[in-house]
Short mmCIF file of C-alpha atoms and ligand atoms in Angstrom, two decimals:
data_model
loop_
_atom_site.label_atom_id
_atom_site.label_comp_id
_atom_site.label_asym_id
_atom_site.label_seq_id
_atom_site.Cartn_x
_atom_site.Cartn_y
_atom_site.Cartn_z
CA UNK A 1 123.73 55.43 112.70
CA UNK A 2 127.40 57.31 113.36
CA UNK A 3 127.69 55.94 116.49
CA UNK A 4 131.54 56.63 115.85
CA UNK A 5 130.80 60.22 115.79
CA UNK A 6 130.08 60.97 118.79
CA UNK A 7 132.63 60.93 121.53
CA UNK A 8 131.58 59.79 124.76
CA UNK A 9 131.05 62.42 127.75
CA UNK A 10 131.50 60.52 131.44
CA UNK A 11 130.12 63.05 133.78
CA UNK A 12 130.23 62.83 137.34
CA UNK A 13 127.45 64.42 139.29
CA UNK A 14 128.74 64.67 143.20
CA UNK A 15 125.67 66.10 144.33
CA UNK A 16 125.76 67.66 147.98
CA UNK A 17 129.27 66.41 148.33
CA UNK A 18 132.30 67.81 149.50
CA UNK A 19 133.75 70.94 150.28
CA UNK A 20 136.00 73.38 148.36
CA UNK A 21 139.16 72.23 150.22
CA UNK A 22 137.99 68.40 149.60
CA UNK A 23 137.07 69.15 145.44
CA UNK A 24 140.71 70.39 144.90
CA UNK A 25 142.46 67.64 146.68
CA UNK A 26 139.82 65.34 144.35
CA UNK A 27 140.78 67.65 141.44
CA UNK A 28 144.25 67.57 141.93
CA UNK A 29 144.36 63.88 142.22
CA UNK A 30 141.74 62.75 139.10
CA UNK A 31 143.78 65.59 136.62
CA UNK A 32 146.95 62.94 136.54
CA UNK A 33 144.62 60.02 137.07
CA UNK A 34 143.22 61.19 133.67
CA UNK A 35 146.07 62.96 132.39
CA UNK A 36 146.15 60.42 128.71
CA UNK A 37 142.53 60.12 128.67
CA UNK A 38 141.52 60.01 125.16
CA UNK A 39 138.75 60.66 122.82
CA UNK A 40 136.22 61.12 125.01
CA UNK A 41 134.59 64.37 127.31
CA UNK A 42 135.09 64.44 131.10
CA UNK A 43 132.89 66.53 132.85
CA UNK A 44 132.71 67.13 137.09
CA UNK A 45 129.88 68.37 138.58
CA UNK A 46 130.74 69.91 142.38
CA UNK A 47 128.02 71.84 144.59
CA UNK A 48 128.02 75.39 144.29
CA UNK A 49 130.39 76.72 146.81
CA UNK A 50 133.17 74.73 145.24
CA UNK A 51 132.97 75.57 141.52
CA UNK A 52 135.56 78.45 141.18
CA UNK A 53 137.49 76.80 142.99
CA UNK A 54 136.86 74.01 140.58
CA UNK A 55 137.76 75.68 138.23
CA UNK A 56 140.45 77.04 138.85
CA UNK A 57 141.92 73.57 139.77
CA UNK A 58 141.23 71.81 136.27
CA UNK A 59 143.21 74.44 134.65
CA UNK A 60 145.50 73.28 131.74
CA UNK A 61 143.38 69.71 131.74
CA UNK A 62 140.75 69.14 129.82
CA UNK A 63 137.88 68.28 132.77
CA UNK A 64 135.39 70.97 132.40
CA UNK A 65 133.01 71.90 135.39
CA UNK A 66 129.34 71.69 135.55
CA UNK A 67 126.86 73.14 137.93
CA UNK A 68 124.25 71.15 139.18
CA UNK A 69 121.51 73.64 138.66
CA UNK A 70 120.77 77.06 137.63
CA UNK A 71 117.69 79.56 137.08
CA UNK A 72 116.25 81.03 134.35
CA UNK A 73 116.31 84.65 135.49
CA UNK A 74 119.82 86.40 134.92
CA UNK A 75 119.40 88.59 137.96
CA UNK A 76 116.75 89.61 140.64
CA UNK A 77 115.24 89.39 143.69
CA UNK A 78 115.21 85.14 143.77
CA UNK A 79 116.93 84.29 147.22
CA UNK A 80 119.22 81.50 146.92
CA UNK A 81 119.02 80.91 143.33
CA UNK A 82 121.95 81.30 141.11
CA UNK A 83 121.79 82.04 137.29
CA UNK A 84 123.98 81.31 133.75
CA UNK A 85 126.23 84.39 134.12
CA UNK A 86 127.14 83.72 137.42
CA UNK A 87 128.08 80.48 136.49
CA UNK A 88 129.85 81.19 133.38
CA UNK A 89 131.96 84.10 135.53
CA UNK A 90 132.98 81.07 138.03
CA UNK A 91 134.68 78.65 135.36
CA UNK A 92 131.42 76.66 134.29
CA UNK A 93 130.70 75.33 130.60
CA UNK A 94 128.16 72.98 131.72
CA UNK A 95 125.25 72.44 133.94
CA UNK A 96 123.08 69.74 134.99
CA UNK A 97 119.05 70.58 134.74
CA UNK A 98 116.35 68.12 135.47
CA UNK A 99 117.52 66.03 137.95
CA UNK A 100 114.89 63.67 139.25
CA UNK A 101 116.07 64.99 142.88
CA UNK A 102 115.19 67.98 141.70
CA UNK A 103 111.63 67.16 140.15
CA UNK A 104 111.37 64.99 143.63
CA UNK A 105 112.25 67.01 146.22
CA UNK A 106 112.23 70.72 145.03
CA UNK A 107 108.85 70.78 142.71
CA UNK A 108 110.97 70.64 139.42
CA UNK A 109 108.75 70.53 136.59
CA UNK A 110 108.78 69.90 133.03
CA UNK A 111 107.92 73.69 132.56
CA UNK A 112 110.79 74.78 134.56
CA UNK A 113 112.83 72.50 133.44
CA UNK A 114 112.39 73.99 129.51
CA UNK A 115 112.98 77.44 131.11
CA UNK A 116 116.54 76.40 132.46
CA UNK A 117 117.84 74.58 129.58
CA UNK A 118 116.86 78.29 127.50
CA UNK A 119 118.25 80.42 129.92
CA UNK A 120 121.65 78.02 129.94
CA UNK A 121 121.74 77.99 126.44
CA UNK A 122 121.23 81.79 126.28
CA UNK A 123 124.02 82.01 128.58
CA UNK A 124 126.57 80.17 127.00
CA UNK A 125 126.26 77.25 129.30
CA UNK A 126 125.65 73.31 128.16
CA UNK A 127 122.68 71.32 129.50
CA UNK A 128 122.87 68.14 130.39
CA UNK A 129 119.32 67.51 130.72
CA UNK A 130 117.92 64.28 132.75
CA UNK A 131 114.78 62.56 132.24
CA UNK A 132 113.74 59.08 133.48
CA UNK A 133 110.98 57.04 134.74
CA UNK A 134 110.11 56.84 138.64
CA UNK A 135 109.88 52.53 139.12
CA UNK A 136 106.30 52.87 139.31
CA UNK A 137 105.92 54.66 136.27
CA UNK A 138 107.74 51.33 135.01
CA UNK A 139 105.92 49.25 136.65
CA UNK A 140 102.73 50.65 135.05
CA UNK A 141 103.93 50.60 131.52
CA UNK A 142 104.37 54.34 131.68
CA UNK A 143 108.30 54.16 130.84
CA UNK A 144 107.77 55.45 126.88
CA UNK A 145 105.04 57.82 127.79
CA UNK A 146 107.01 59.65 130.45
CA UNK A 147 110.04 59.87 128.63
CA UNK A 148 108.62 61.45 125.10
CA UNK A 149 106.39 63.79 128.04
CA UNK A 150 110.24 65.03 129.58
CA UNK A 151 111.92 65.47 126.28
CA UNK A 152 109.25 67.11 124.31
CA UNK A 153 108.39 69.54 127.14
CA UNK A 154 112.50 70.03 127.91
CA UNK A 155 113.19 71.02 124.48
CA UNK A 156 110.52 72.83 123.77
CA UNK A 157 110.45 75.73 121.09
CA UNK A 158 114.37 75.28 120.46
CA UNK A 159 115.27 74.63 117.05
CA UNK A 160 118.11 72.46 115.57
CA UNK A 161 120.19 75.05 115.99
CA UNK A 162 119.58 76.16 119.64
CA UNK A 163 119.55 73.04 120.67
CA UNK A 164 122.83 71.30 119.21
CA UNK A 165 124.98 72.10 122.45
CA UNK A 166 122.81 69.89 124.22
CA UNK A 167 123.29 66.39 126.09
CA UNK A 168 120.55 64.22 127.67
CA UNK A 169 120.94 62.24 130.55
CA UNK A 170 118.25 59.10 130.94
CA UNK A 171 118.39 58.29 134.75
CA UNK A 172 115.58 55.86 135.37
CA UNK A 173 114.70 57.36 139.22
CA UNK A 174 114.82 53.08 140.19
CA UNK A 175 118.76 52.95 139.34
CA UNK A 176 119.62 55.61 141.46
CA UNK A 177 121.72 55.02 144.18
CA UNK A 178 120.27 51.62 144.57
CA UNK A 179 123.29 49.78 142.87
CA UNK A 180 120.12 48.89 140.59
CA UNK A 181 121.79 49.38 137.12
CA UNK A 182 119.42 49.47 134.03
CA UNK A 183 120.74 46.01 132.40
CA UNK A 184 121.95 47.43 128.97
CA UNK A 185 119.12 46.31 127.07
CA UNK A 186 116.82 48.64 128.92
CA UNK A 187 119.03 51.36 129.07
CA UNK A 188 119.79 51.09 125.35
CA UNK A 189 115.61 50.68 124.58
CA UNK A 190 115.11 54.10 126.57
CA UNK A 191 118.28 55.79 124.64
CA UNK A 192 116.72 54.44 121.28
CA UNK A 193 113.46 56.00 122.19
CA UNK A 194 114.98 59.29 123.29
CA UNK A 195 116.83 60.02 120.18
CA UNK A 196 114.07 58.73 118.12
CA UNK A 197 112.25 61.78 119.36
CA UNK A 198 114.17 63.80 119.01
CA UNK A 199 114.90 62.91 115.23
CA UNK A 200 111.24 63.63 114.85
CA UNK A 201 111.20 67.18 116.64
CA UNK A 202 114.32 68.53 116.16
CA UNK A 203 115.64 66.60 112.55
CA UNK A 204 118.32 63.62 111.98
CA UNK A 205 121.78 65.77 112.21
CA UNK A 206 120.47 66.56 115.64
CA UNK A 207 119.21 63.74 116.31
CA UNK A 208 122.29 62.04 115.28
CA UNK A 209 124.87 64.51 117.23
CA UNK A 210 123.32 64.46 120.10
CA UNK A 211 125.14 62.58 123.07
CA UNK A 212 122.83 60.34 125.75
CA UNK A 213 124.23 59.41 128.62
CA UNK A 214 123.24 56.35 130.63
CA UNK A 215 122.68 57.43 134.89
CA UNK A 216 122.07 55.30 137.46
CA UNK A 217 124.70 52.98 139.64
CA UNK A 218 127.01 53.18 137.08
CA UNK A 219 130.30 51.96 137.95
CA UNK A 220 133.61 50.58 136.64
CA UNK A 221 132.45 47.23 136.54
CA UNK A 222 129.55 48.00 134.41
CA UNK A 223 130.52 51.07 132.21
CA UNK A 224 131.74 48.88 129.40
CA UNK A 225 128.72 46.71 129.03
CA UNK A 226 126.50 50.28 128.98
CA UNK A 227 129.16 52.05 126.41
CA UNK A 228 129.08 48.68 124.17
CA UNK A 229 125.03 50.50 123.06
CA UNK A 230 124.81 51.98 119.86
CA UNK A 231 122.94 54.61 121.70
CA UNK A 232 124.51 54.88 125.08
CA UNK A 233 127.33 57.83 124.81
CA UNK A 234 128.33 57.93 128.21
CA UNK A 235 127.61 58.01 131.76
CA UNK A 236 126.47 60.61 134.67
CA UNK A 237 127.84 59.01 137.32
CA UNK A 238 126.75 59.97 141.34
CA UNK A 239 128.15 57.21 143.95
CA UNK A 240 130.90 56.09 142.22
CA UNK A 241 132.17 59.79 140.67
CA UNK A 242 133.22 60.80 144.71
CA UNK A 243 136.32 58.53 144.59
CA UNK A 244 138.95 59.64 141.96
CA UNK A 245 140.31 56.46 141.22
CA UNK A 246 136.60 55.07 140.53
CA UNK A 247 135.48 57.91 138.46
CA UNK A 248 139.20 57.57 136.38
CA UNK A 249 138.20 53.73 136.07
CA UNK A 250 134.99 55.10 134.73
CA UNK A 251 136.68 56.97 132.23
CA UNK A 252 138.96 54.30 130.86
CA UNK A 253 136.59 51.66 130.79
CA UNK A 254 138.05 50.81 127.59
CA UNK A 255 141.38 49.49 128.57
P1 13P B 301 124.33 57.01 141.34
O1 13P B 301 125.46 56.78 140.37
O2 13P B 301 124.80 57.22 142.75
O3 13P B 301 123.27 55.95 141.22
O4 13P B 301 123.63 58.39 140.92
C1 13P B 301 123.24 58.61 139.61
C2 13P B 301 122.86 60.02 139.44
O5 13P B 301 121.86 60.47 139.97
C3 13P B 301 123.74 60.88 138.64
O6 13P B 301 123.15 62.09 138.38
#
């Protein structure tokens, strides 16, 4: 396995959090905070209304700015929805799909969730696609079942090629804003299991490119443990990514 090969991506998710005038005071704070950040991807994920904005404010550094969602349709009559070449045309390179709020609270499915991640890819955008198990999913031995269910249906009909711009994000639901972290061992199992599948489906070089990231009360005092996985290549972080000096820590867990 060339663990080595793939650099890590910490990715903050912010969720319904903060206003334009708050994410470029964040911005313009967490740019110098990461200023010598090295060797890895940093990725910042605001709500819509800020991501120009956004944008525009991570100019010259390399942060790049994800959406949080997106739909499939490019245009149309879809009140409230926005789609990949809006986002692109605000500053975006990446965009979050899947979220278990989503699939909780806003009747995401597996279905729709494979009809995003096309449409993003088709547009130019990167998904970072979550799956994970609800805690009685876990509880009922359901943890390998539901994840193969997520990332066969997410990334279905793409091929090798389609689908290399991709990242997955395992955020067991339980971890979630609980300061419940996965201990590494489980987080590490899921990852293995993950990539596994997708070695079957989608072929090793894939399989072997493709970055995981570990979600779910991350913060600075457990990032390193997480990152220390063979299969864990980085973290989409909620809580802690609202503070700049957190989310920096994050990102420099190694020193
Ligand atoms: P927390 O880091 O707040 O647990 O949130 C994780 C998450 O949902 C990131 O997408």
């Amino acid at each position: 396995m060339a663990a080595t090969t793939r650099a890590p991506v910490l990715a903050g998710n912010w969720k319904m959090y903060k206003t334009m005038a708050e994410t470029v005071v964040y911005l313009n704070e967490f740019k110098i905070l990461t200023q010598y950040a090295e060797g890895c991807e940093i990725v910042i994920a605001p709500p819509f209304p800020a991501l120009a904005a956004a944008a525009e404010a991570v100019q010259g550094s390399k942060i790049r700015i994800a959406a949080q969602n997106l739909h499939w349709e490019k245009e149309g009559a879809f009140t409230g929805e926005v789609s990949a070449p809006m986002l692109r045309a605000a500053g975006c390179s990446d965009v979050i799909i899947g979220h278990s709020e989503r699939r909780q609270y806003f009747g995401e499915t597996d279905e729709t969730v494979n009809r995003r991640v096309r449409a993003a890819l088709e547009g130019g955008l990167r998904p970072i696609v979550c799956v994970g198990e609800t805690l009685a999913e876990r509880e009922a031995g359901q943890t390998t079942d539901v994840l193969l269910r997520q990332i066969d249906r997410a990334l279905a009909s793409l091929t090798p090629e389609s689908a290399s711009p991709i990242i997955v994000a395992y955020e067991p639901v339980w971890a979630i804003g609980t300061g419940r972290t996965a201990t590494p061992e489980i987080a590490e199992e899921a990852h293995q299991t993950l990539r596994d599948r997708v070695r079957k489906n989608l072929g090793a070089e894939t399989a072997e490119h493709l970055r995981i990231l570990y979600g779910g009360s991350v913060k600075p005092a457990n990032i390193q443990g997480l990152m220390a996985c063979p299969n864990i290549d980085g973290g989409l972080v909620g809580g802690a990514s609202l503070e700049p000096a957190l989310m920096a820590a994050i990102i420099h867990y190694q020193s």
